[in-house]
């Protein structure tokens, strides 16, 4: 077995896309993806006001700046509408929620697609946080210009 223990909510997993129809249609040929495990089989997930709730409790992951990540609703996760993860599957999301193609768009991940648990990061792009802050500043400006 590749696991010393079963995958847990919050783990970062590497998996093959060979069994994910939506991805295979868009980019034929299996690829490797890396995403965070958000939902286990039977879990209920929903987005509410930028927060992610799993089984009714707020699920928090800190970004590179130490602040909690915000989650966007789209695809399977609609604002304030619960989604239940099917048996034999995981619900995966990218930490860059606003730009991540993940289970919200391509559906639940079959358990058998998981290759291994990610456990070590050897490179961190320090510019990521600056770019995120710049995007947020521009979005606020667009909103303020729109509402005035």
mmCIF file of C-alpha atoms in Angstrom:
data_model
loop_
_atom_site.group_PDB
_atom_site.id
_atom_site.type_symbol
_atom_site.label_atom_id
_atom_site.label_comp_id
_atom_site.label_asym_id
_atom_site.label_seq_id
_atom_site.Cartn_x
_atom_site.Cartn_y
_atom_site.Cartn_z
ATOM 1 C CA UNK A 1 0.000 0.000 0.000
ATOM 2 C CA UNK A 2 1.127 3.571 -0.738
ATOM 3 C CA UNK A 3 -0.475 4.779 2.503
ATOM 4 C CA UNK A 4 0.693 4.538 6.058
ATOM 5 C CA UNK A 5 -2.844 5.681 6.863
ATOM 6 C CA UNK A 6 -5.966 6.483 4.894
ATOM 7 C CA UNK A 7 -6.112 9.943 3.269
ATOM 8 C CA UNK A 8 -7.526 12.625 5.550
ATOM 9 C CA UNK A 9 -9.409 15.833 4.853
ATOM 10 C CA UNK A 10 -6.815 18.532 4.166
ATOM 11 C CA UNK A 11 -4.201 16.175 2.687
ATOM 12 C CA UNK A 12 -2.658 17.179 -0.615
ATOM 13 C CA UNK A 13 -2.931 14.291 -3.073
ATOM 14 C CA UNK A 14 -1.337 13.544 -6.424
ATOM 15 C CA UNK A 15 -3.631 11.662 -8.795
ATOM 16 C CA UNK A 16 -4.068 10.622 -12.393
ATOM 17 C CA UNK A 17 -6.854 12.129 -14.492
ATOM 18 C CA UNK A 18 -7.411 8.964 -16.585
ATOM 19 C CA UNK A 19 -10.809 8.254 -14.950
ATOM 20 C CA UNK A 20 -12.126 11.834 -15.010
ATOM 21 C CA UNK A 21 -14.235 12.208 -18.165
ATOM 22 C CA UNK A 22 -14.464 16.009 -18.054
ATOM 23 C CA UNK A 23 -10.672 16.388 -18.023
ATOM 24 C CA UNK A 24 -10.073 13.676 -20.622
ATOM 25 C CA UNK A 25 -12.470 15.437 -23.024
ATOM 26 C CA UNK A 26 -10.633 18.748 -22.579
ATOM 27 C CA UNK A 27 -7.080 17.339 -22.624
ATOM 28 C CA UNK A 28 -6.876 13.764 -23.962
ATOM 29 C CA UNK A 29 -4.288 11.569 -22.345
ATOM 30 C CA UNK A 30 -3.878 11.084 -18.616
ATOM 31 C CA UNK A 31 -2.142 13.822 -16.663
ATOM 32 C CA UNK A 32 -1.060 14.140 -13.047
ATOM 33 C CA UNK A 33 -2.873 16.671 -10.885
ATOM 34 C CA UNK A 34 -2.212 17.826 -7.339
ATOM 35 C CA UNK A 35 -5.100 19.132 -5.232
ATOM 36 C CA UNK A 36 -6.231 19.300 -1.616
ATOM 37 C CA UNK A 37 -8.635 16.643 -0.323
ATOM 38 C CA UNK A 38 -11.699 18.530 0.910
ATOM 39 C CA UNK A 39 -14.397 15.873 1.106
ATOM 40 C CA UNK A 40 -14.366 12.184 2.007
ATOM 41 C CA UNK A 41 -17.074 9.735 0.887
ATOM 42 C CA UNK A 42 -20.400 10.748 2.450
ATOM 43 C CA UNK A 43 -19.254 14.259 3.450
ATOM 44 C CA UNK A 44 -21.566 17.194 2.769
ATOM 45 C CA UNK A 45 -19.845 20.303 1.387
ATOM 46 C CA UNK A 46 -21.104 23.794 0.682
ATOM 47 C CA UNK A 47 -19.788 27.308 0.110
ATOM 48 C CA UNK A 48 -21.300 30.101 2.174
ATOM 49 C CA UNK A 49 -20.081 33.714 1.995
ATOM 50 C CA UNK A 50 -16.580 32.694 0.811
ATOM 51 C CA UNK A 51 -16.205 30.034 3.497
ATOM 52 C CA UNK A 52 -16.147 26.311 2.869
ATOM 53 C CA UNK A 53 -18.287 24.172 5.159
ATOM 54 C CA UNK A 54 -17.728 20.424 5.462
ATOM 55 C CA UNK A 55 -20.386 18.550 7.418
ATOM 56 C CA UNK A 56 -21.605 21.898 8.769
ATOM 57 C CA UNK A 57 -18.213 23.008 10.129
ATOM 58 C CA UNK A 58 -15.983 25.665 8.576
ATOM 59 C CA UNK A 59 -13.000 24.081 6.828
ATOM 60 C CA UNK A 60 -10.026 26.426 6.966
ATOM 61 C CA UNK A 61 -6.734 26.259 5.098
ATOM 62 C CA UNK A 62 -4.160 29.016 5.462
ATOM 63 C CA UNK A 63 -2.566 30.556 2.408
ATOM 64 C CA UNK A 64 1.085 31.574 2.066
ATOM 65 C CA UNK A 65 0.349 34.766 4.013
ATOM 66 C CA UNK A 66 -1.108 32.805 6.927
ATOM 67 C CA UNK A 67 -4.630 34.111 6.219
ATOM 68 C CA UNK A 68 -7.521 31.700 5.587
ATOM 69 C CA UNK A 69 -8.187 30.923 1.930
ATOM 70 C CA UNK A 70 -11.462 32.124 0.391
ATOM 71 C CA UNK A 71 -13.506 29.675 -1.647
ATOM 72 C CA UNK A 72 -15.444 30.447 -4.807
ATOM 73 C CA UNK A 73 -18.670 28.701 -5.767
ATOM 74 C CA UNK A 74 -19.102 27.252 -9.252
ATOM 75 C CA UNK A 75 -20.012 23.976 -10.911
ATOM 76 C CA UNK A 76 -21.053 21.410 -8.325
ATOM 77 C CA UNK A 77 -20.715 23.857 -5.424
ATOM 78 C CA UNK A 78 -23.347 26.553 -5.549
ATOM 79 C CA UNK A 79 -23.610 29.222 -2.863
ATOM 80 C CA UNK A 80 -25.337 27.755 0.207
ATOM 81 C CA UNK A 81 -26.362 24.494 -1.576
ATOM 82 C CA UNK A 82 -25.023 21.268 -0.032
ATOM 83 C CA UNK A 83 -23.227 18.659 -2.159
ATOM 84 C CA UNK A 84 -22.698 15.109 -0.861
ATOM 85 C CA UNK A 85 -19.519 13.281 -1.917
ATOM 86 C CA UNK A 86 -20.448 9.891 -3.425
ATOM 87 C CA UNK A 87 -19.113 6.659 -1.921
ATOM 88 C CA UNK A 88 -15.798 5.590 -3.458
ATOM 89 C CA UNK A 89 -14.861 9.203 -4.262
ATOM 90 C CA UNK A 90 -13.080 12.257 -2.925
ATOM 91 C CA UNK A 91 -13.851 15.935 -3.463
ATOM 92 C CA UNK A 92 -10.682 17.801 -4.437
ATOM 93 C CA UNK A 93 -10.057 21.550 -4.608
ATOM 94 C CA UNK A 94 -7.105 23.703 -5.500
ATOM 95 C CA UNK A 95 -5.827 26.205 -2.956
ATOM 96 C CA UNK A 96 -6.105 28.920 -5.616
ATOM 97 C CA UNK A 97 -9.883 28.533 -5.532
ATOM 98 C CA UNK A 98 -10.740 31.379 -7.880
ATOM 99 C CA UNK A 99 -8.549 29.925 -10.674
ATOM 100 C CA UNK A 100 -8.612 26.187 -9.958
ATOM 101 C CA UNK A 101 -10.112 23.546 -12.237
ATOM 102 C CA UNK A 102 -11.065 20.978 -9.618
ATOM 103 C CA UNK A 103 -13.928 18.750 -8.419
ATOM 104 C CA UNK A 104 -16.319 21.692 -8.666
ATOM 105 C CA UNK A 105 -15.828 21.545 -12.433
ATOM 106 C CA UNK A 106 -14.995 17.905 -13.185
ATOM 107 C CA UNK A 107 -16.781 16.108 -10.387
ATOM 108 C CA UNK A 108 -15.667 13.763 -7.635
ATOM 109 C CA UNK A 109 -12.329 11.946 -7.896
ATOM 110 C CA UNK A 110 -12.515 8.129 -7.925
ATOM 111 C CA UNK A 111 -10.528 6.780 -4.948
ATOM 112 C CA UNK A 112 -8.547 4.499 -7.289
ATOM 113 C CA UNK A 113 -7.107 7.495 -9.162
ATOM 114 C CA UNK A 114 -5.009 8.628 -6.188
ATOM 115 C CA UNK A 115 -1.315 7.869 -6.612
ATOM 116 C CA UNK A 116 0.190 9.267 -3.437
ATOM 117 C CA UNK A 117 0.024 11.874 -0.702
ATOM 118 C CA UNK A 118 2.159 14.970 -1.222
ATOM 119 C CA UNK A 119 4.337 15.578 1.813
ATOM 120 C CA UNK A 120 7.137 17.959 0.872
ATOM 121 C CA UNK A 121 7.353 21.286 -0.974
ATOM 122 C CA UNK A 122 10.807 22.366 -2.019
ATOM 123 C CA UNK A 123 9.965 25.633 -3.798
ATOM 124 C CA UNK A 124 7.622 28.440 -2.868
ATOM 125 C CA UNK A 125 6.941 31.343 -5.229
ATOM 126 C CA UNK A 126 7.022 34.393 -2.952
ATOM 127 C CA UNK A 127 5.373 36.472 -5.689
ATOM 128 C CA UNK A 128 2.107 34.516 -5.432
ATOM 129 C CA UNK A 129 0.844 36.570 -2.491
ATOM 130 C CA UNK A 130 1.744 39.877 -4.150
ATOM 131 C CA UNK A 131 -0.120 38.858 -7.310
ATOM 132 C CA UNK A 132 -3.164 37.795 -5.245
ATOM 133 C CA UNK A 133 -3.197 41.112 -3.407
ATOM 134 C CA UNK A 134 -2.944 42.990 -6.708
ATOM 135 C CA UNK A 135 -5.897 40.986 -8.147
ATOM 136 C CA UNK A 136 -7.963 41.770 -5.045
ATOM 137 C CA UNK A 137 -7.082 45.488 -5.243
ATOM 138 C CA UNK A 138 -8.112 45.614 -8.917
ATOM 139 C CA UNK A 139 -11.354 43.749 -8.188
ATOM 140 C CA UNK A 140 -12.208 46.222 -5.407
ATOM 141 C CA UNK A 141 -11.508 49.133 -7.773
ATOM 142 C CA UNK A 142 -13.754 47.620 -10.472
ATOM 143 C CA UNK A 143 -16.514 47.085 -7.907
ATOM 144 C CA UNK A 144 -16.208 50.630 -6.558
ATOM 145 C CA UNK A 145 -16.258 52.072 -10.093
ATOM 146 C CA UNK A 146 -19.311 49.958 -10.911
ATOM 147 C CA UNK A 147 -21.257 50.963 -7.793
ATOM 148 C CA UNK A 148 -20.460 54.695 -7.989
#
